[in-house]
PDB file of C-alpha atoms in Angstrom:
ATOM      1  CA  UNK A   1     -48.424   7.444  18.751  1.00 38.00           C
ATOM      2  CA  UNK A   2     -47.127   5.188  20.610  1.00 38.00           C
ATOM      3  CA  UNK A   3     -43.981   6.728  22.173  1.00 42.00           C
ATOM      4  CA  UNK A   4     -46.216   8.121  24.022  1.00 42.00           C
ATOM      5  CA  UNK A   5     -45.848   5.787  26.635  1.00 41.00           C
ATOM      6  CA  UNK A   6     -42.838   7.284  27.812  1.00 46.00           C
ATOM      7  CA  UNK A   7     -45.040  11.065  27.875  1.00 49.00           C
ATOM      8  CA  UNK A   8     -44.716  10.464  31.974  1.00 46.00           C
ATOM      9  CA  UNK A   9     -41.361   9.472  32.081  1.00 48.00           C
ATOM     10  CA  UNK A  10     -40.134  12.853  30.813  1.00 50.00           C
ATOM     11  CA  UNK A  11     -43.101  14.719  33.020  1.00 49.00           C
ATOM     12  CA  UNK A  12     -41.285  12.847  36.040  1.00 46.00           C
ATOM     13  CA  UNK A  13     -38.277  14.532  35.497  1.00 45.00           C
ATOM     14  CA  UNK A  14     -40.457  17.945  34.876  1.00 45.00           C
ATOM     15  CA  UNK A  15     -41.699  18.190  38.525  1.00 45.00           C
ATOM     16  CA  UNK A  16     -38.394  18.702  39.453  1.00 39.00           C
ATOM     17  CA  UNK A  17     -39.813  22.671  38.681  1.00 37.00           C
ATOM     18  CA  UNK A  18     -42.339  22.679  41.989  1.00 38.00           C
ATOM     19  CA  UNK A  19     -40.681  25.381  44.116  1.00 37.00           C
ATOM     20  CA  UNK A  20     -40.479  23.911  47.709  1.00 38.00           C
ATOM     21  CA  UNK A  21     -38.680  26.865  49.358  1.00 38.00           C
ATOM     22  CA  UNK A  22     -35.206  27.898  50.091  1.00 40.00           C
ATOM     23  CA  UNK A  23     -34.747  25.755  53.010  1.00 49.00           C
ATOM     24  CA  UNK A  24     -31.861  23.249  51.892  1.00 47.00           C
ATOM     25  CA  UNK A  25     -33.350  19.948  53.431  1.00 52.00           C
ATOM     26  CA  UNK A  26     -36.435  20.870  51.484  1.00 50.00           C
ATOM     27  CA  UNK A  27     -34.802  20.576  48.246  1.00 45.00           C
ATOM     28  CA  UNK A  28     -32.722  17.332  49.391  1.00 55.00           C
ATOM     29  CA  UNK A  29     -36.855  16.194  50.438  1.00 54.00           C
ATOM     30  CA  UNK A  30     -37.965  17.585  46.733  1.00 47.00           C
ATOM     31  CA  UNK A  31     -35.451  15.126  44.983  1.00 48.00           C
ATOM     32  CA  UNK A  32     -35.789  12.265  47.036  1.00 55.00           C
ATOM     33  CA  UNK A  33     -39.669  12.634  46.488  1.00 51.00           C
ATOM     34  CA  UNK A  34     -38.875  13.071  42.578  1.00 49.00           C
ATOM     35  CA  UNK A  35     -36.475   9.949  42.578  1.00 51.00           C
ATOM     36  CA  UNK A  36     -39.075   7.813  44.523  1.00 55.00           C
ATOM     37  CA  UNK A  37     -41.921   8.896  42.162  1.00 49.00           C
ATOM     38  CA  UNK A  38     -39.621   8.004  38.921  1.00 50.00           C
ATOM     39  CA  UNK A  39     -38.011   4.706  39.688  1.00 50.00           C
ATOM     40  CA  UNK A  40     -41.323   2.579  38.578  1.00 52.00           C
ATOM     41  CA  UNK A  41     -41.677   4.466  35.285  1.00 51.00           C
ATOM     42  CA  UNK A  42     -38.145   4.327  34.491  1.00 53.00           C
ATOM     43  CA  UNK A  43     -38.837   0.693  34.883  1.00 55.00           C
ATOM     44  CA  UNK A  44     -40.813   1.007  31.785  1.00 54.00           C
ATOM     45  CA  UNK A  45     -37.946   3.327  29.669  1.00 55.00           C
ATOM     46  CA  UNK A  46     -35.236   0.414  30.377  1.00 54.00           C
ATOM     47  CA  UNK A  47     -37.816  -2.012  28.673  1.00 56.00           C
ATOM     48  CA  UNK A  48     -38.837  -0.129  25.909  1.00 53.00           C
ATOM     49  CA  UNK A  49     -36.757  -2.464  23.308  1.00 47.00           C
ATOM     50  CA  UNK A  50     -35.740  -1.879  20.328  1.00 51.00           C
ATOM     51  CA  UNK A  51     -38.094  -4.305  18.611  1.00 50.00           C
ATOM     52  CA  UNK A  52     -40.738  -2.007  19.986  1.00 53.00           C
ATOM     53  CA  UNK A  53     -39.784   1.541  18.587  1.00 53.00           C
ATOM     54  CA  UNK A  54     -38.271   0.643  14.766  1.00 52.00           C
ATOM     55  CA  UNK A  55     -41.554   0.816  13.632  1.00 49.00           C
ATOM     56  CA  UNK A  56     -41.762   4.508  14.936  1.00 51.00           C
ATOM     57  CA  UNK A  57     -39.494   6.570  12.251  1.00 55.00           C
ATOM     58  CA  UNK A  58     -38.357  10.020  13.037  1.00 56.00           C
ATOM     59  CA  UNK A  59     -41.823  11.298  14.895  1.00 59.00           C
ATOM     60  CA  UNK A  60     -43.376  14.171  16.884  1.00 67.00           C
ATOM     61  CA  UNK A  61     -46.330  14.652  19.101  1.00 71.00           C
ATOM     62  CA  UNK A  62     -47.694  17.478  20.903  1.00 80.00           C
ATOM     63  CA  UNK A  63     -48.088  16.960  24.663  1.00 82.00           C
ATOM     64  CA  UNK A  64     -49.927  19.752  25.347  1.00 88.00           C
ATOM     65  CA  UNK A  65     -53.348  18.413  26.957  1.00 86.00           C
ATOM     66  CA  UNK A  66     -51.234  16.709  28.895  1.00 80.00           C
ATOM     67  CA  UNK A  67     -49.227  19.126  30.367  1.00 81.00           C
ATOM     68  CA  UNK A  68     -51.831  21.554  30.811  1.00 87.00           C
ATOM     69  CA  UNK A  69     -53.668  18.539  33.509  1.00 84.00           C
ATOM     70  CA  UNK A  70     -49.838  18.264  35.012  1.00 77.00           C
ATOM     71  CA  UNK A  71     -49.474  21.892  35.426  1.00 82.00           C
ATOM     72  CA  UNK A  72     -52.919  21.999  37.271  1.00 84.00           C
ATOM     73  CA  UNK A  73     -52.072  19.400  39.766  1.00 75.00           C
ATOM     74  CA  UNK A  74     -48.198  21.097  40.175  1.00 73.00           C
ATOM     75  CA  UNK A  75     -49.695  24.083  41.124  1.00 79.00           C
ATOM     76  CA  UNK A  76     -52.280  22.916  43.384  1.00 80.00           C
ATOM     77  CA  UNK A  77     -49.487  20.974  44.813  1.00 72.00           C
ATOM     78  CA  UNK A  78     -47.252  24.099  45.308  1.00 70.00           C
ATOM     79  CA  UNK A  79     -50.392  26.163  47.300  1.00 78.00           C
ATOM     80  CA  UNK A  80     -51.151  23.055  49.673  1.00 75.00           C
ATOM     81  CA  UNK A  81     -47.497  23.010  50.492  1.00 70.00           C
ATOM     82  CA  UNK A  82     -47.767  26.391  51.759  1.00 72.00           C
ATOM     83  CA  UNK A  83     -45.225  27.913  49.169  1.00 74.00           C
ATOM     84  CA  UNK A  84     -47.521  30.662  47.611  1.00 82.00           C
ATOM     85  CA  UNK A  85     -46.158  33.099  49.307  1.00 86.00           C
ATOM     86  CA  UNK A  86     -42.728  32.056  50.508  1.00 89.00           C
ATOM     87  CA  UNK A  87     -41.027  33.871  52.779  1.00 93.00           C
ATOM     88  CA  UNK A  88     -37.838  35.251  51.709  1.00 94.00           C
ATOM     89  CA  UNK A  89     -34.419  36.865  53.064  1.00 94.00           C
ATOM     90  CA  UNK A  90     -34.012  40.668  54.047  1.00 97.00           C
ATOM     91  CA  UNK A  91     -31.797  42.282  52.399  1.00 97.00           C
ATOM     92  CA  UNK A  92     -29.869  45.479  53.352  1.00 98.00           C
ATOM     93  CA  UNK A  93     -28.905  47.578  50.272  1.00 98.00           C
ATOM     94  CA  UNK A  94     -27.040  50.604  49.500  1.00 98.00           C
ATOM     95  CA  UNK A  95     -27.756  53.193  46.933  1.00 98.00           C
ATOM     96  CA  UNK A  96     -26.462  56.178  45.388  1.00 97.00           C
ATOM     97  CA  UNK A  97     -27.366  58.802  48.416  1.00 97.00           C
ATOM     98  CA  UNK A  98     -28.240  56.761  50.804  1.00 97.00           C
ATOM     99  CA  UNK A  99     -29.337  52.680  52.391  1.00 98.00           C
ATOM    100  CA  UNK A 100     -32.604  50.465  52.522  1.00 98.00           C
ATOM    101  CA  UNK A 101     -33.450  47.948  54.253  1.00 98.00           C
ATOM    102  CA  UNK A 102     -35.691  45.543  53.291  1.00 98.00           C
ATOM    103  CA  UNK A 103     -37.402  43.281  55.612  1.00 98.00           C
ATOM    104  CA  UNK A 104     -40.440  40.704  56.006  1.00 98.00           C
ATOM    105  CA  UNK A 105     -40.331  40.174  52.393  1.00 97.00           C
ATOM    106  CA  UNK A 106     -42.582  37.238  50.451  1.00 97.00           C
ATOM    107  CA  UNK A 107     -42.425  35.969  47.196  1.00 96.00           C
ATOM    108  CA  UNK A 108     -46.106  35.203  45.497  1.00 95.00           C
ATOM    109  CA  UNK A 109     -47.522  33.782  42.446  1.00 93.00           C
ATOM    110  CA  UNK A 110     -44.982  30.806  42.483  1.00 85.00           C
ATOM    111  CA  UNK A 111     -48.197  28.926  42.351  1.00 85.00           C
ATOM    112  CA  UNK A 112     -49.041  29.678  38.236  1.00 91.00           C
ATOM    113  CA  UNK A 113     -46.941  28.179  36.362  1.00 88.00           C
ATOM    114  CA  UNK A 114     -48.332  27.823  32.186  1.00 93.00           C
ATOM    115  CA  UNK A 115     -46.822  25.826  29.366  1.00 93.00           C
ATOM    116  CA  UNK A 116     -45.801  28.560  27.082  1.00 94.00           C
ATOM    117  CA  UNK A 117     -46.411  26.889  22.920  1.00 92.00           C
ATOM    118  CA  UNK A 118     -46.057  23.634  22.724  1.00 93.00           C
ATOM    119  CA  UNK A 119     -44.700  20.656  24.143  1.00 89.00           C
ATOM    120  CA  UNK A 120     -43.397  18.049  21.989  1.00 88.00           C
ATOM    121  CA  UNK A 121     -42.105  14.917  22.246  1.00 82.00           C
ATOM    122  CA  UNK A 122     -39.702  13.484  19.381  1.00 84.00           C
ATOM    123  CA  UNK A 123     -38.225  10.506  18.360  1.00 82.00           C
ATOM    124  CA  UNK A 124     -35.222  10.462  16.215  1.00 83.00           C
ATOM    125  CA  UNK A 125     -34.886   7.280  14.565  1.00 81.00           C
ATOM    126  CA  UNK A 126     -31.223   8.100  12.959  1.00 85.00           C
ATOM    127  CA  UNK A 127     -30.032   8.341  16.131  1.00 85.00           C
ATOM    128  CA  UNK A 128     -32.400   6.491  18.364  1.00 82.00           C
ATOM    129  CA  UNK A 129     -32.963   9.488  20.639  1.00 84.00           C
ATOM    130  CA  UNK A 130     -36.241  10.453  22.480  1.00 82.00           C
ATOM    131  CA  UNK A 131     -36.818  14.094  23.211  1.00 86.00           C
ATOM    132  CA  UNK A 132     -39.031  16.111  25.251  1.00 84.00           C
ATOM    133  CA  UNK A 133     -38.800  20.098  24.841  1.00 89.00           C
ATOM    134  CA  UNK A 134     -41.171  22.567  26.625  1.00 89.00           C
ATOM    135  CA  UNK A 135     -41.125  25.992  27.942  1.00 93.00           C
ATOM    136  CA  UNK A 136     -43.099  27.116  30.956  1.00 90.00           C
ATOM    137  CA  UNK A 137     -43.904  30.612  32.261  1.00 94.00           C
ATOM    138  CA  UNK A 138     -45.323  32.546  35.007  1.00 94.00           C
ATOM    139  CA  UNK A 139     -47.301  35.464  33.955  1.00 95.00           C
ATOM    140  CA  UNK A 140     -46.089  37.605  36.812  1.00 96.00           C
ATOM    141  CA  UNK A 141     -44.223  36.992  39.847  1.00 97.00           C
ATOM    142  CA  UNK A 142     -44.279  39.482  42.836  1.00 98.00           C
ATOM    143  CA  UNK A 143     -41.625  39.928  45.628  1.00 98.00           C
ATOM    144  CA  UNK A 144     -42.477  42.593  47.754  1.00 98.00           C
ATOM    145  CA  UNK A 145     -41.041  43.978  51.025  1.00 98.00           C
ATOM    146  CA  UNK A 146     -40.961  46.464  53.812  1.00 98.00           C
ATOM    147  CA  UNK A 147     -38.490  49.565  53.359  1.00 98.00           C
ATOM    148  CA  UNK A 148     -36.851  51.395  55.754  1.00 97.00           C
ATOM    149  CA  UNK A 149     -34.940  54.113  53.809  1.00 96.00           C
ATOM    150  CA  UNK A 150     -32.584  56.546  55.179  1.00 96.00           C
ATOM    151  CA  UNK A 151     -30.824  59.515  53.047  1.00 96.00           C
ATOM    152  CA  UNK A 152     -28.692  61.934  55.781  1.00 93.00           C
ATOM    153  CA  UNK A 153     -31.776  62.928  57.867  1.00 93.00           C
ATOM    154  CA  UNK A 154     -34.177  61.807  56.026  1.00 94.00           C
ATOM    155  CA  UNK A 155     -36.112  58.665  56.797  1.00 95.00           C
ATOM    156  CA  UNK A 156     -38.898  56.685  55.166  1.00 94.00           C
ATOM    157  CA  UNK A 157     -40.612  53.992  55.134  1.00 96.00           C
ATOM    158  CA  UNK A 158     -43.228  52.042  53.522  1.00 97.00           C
ATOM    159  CA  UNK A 159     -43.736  48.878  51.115  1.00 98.00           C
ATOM    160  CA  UNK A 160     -42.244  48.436  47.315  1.00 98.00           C
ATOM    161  CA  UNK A 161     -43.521  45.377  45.214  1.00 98.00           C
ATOM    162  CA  UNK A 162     -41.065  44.292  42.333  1.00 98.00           C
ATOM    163  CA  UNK A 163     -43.349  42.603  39.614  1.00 98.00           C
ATOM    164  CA  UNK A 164     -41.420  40.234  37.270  1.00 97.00           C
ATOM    165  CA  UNK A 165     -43.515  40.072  34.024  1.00 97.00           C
ATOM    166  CA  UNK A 166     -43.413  36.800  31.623  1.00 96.00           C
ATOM    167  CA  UNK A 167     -40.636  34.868  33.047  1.00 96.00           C
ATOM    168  CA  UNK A 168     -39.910  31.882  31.157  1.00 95.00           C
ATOM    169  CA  UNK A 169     -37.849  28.899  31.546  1.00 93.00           C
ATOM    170  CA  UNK A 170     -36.942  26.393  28.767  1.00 93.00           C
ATOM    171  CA  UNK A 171     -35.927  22.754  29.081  1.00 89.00           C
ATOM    172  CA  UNK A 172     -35.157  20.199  26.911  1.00 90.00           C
ATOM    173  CA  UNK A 173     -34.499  16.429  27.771  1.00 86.00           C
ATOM    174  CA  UNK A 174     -32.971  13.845  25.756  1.00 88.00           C
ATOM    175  CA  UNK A 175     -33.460   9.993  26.126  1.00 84.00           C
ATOM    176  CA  UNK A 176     -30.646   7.643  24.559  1.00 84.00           C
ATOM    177  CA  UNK A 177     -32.634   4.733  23.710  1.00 77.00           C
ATOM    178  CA  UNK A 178     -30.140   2.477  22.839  1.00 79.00           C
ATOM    179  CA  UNK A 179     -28.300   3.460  25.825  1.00 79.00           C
ATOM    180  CA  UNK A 180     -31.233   4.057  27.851  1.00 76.00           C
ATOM    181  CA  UNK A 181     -29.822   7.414  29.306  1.00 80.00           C
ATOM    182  CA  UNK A 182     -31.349  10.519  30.299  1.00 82.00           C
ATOM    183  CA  UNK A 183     -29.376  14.120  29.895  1.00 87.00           C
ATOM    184  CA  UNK A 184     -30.666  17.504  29.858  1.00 84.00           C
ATOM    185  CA  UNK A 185     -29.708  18.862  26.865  1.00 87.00           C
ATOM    186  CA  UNK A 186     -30.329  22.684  27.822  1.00 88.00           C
ATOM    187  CA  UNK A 187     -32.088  24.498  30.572  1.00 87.00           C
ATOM    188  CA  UNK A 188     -31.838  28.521  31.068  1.00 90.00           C
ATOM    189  CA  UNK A 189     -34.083  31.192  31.131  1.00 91.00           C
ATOM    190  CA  UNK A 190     -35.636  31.416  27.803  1.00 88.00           C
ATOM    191  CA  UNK A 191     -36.683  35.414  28.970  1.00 92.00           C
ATOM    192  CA  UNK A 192     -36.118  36.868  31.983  1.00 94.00           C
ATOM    193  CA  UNK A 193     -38.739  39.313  32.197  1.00 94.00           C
ATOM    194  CA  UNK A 194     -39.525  42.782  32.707  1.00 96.00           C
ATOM    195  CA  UNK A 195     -39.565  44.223  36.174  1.00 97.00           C
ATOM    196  CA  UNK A 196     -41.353  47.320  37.729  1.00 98.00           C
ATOM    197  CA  UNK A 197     -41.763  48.430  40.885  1.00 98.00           C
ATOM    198  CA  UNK A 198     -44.254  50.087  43.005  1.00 97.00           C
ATOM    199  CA  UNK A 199     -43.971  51.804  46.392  1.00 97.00           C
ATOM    200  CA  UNK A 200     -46.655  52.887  48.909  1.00 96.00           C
ATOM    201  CA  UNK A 201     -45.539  54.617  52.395  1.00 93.00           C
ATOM    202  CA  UNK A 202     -44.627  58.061  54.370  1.00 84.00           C
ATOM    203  CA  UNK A 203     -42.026  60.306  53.920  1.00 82.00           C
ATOM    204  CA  UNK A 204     -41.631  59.341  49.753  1.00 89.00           C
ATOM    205  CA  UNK A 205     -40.250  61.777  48.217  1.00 94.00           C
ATOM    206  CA  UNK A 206     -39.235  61.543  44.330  1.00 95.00           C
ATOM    207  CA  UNK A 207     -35.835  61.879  44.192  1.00 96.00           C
ATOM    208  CA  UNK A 208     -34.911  59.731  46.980  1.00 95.00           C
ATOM    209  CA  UNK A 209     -37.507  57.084  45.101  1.00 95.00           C
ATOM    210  CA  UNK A 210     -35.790  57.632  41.936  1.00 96.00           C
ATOM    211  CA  UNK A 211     -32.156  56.827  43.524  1.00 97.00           C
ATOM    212  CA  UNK A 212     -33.550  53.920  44.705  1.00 97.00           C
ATOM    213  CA  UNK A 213     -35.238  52.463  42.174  1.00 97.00           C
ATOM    214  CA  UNK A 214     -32.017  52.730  40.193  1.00 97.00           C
ATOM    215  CA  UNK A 215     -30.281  50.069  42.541  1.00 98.00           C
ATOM    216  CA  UNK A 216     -33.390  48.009  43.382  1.00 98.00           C
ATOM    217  CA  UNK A 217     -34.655  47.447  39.830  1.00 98.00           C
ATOM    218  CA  UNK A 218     -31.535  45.336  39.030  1.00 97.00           C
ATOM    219  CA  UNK A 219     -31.318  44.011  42.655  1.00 97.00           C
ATOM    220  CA  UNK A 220     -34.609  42.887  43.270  1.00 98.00           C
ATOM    221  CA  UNK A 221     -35.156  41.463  39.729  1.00 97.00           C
ATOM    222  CA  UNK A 222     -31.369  39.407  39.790  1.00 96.00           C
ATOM    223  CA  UNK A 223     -32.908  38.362  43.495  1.00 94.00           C
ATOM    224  CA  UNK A 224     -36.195  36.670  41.783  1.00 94.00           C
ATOM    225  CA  UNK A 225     -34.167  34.686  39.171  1.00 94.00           C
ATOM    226  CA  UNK A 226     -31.820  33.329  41.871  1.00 90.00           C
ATOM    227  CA  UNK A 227     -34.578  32.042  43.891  1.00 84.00           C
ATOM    228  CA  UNK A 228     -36.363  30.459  40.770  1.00 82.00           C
ATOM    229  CA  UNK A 229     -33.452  29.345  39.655  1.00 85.00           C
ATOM    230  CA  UNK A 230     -32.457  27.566  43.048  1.00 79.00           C
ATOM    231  CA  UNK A 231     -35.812  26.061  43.841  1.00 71.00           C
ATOM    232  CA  UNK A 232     -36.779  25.490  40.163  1.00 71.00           C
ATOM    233  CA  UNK A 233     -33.702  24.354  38.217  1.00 78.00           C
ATOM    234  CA  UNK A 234     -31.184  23.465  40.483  1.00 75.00           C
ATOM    235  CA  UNK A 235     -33.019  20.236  41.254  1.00 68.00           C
ATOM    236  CA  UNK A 236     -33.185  18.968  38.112  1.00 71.00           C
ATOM    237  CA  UNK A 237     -29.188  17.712  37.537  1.00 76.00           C
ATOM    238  CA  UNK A 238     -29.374  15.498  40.453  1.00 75.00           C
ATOM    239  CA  UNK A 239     -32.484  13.905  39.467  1.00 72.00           C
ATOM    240  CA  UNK A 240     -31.281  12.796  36.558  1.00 79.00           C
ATOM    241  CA  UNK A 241     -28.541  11.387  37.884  1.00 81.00           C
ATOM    242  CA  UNK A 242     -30.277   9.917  40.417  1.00 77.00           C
ATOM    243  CA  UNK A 243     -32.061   8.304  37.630  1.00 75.00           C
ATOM    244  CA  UNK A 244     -29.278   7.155  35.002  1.00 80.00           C
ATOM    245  CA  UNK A 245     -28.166   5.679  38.357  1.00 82.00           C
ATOM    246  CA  UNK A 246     -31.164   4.102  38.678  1.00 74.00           C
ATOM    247  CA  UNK A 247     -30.831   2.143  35.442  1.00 74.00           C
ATOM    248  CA  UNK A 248     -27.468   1.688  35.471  1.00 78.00           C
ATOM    249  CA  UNK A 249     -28.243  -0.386  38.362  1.00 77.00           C
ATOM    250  CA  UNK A 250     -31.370  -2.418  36.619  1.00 69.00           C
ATOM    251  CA  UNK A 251     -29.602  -3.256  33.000  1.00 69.00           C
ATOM    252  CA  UNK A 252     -25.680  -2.839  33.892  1.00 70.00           C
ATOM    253  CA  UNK A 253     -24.772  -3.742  36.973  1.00 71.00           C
ATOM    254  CA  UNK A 254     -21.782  -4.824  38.900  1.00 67.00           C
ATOM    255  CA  UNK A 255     -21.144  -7.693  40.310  1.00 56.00           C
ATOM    256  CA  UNK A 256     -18.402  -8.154  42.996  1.00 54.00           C
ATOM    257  CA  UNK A 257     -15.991 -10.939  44.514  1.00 50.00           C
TER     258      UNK A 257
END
């Protein structure tokens, strides 16, 4: 169909999920990168008149091929950067009989992200809106660290591995075409996944593993979706304002004196 001409406007805006790392100027590089990469197909949004989409109805496609070559090239992206695994903070935790801590910790697998269904695109011809709606997963994520527990005079130590099963992340992005105005209509964790956790080291002994599994479980999992959703989602606001911006600039500007 041929609204598909705006398929890579909307896929644009997508990249906005490569992780790049918790480093702050990364993300500020991430969106400048995104925002350089959309202006010249935004170009082609603001001129996609009106005499050229009231001959498309109310329509849907499925962008799935196409996503599925995207993904490929995000991901590929995301291991030549260096970000699969990704160093992360240490954390220092207490628990029910005693403290961890939790150091040279790495989070891996950011590099597989899948379209989960289907992507579609839709135009709504009642009230000239374009939408693109998709949901993409990672199968597993890992985050795993060295422990140093302590529990009176008891010390161990060894590695744990949280593994965050079938995270997923839904997004949907609307296009005003009469407007011509981007908005993200809704982003959140569609599911947040299951966690378990495994340990391997000295001194283990079940109880002590039991007390801290019931603090880490909710710790280490809640620490997983902060990082995705600071290096995956956070972006994506200010690159579409960056972009409205953009065109604000192109078909309404201002003039001065």
């Amino acid at each position: 169909m041929k609204f598909l001409v705006l398929a890579p406007l909307f896929w644009a805006l997508t990249l906005a999920f490569e992780p790049i790392g918790f480093n702050p100027e990364k993300i500020e590089d991430l969106k400048s990168a995104l925002i350089d990469q959309f202006i010249g197909i935004a170009e082609e949004f603001a001129d996609f008149s009106s005499s050229e989409r009231h001959i498309l109805g109310s329509s849907d496609a499925l962008l799935n091929d196409y996503f599925d070559v995207a993904l490929v090239d995000v991901n590929a992206a995301i291991s030549n950067a260096g970000l699969d695994p990704l160093s992360v903070t240490d954390l220092s935790v207490d628990f029910s009989i005693g403290q961890v801590n939790l150091t040279e910790g790495n989070l891996t697998n950011l590099a597989t992200i899948e379209r989960y269904h289907n992507a579609t695109l839709s135009y709504d011809s009642d009230n000239d809106t374009l939408a693109l709606e998709f949901i993409l997963r990672w199968e597993d994520i890992e985050l795993s660290y060295k422990f140093h527990s302590q529990v009176e005079l008891i010390s161990s130590t060894g590695h744990v591995v949280a593994k965050v099963e079938h995270l997923k992340i839904h997004l949907k992005l609307v296009a005003d075409l009469e407007l011509v105005h981007l908005e993200e209509d809704s982003m959140d964790f569609n599911q947040t996944g299951a966690i378990t956790l495994t340990y391997t080291g000295v001194g283990l002994l079940d109880y002590i593993l039991d007390a801290m599994s019931d603090t880490l479980t909710a710790v280490l999992h809640n620490y997983v979706l902060e990082k995705v959703r600071e290096i995956v989602m956070d972006p994506v606001d200010d690159v579409i304002d960056a972009v409205n911006d953009f065109l604000d600039d192109i078909l309404r500007p201002t003039t001065t004196g």
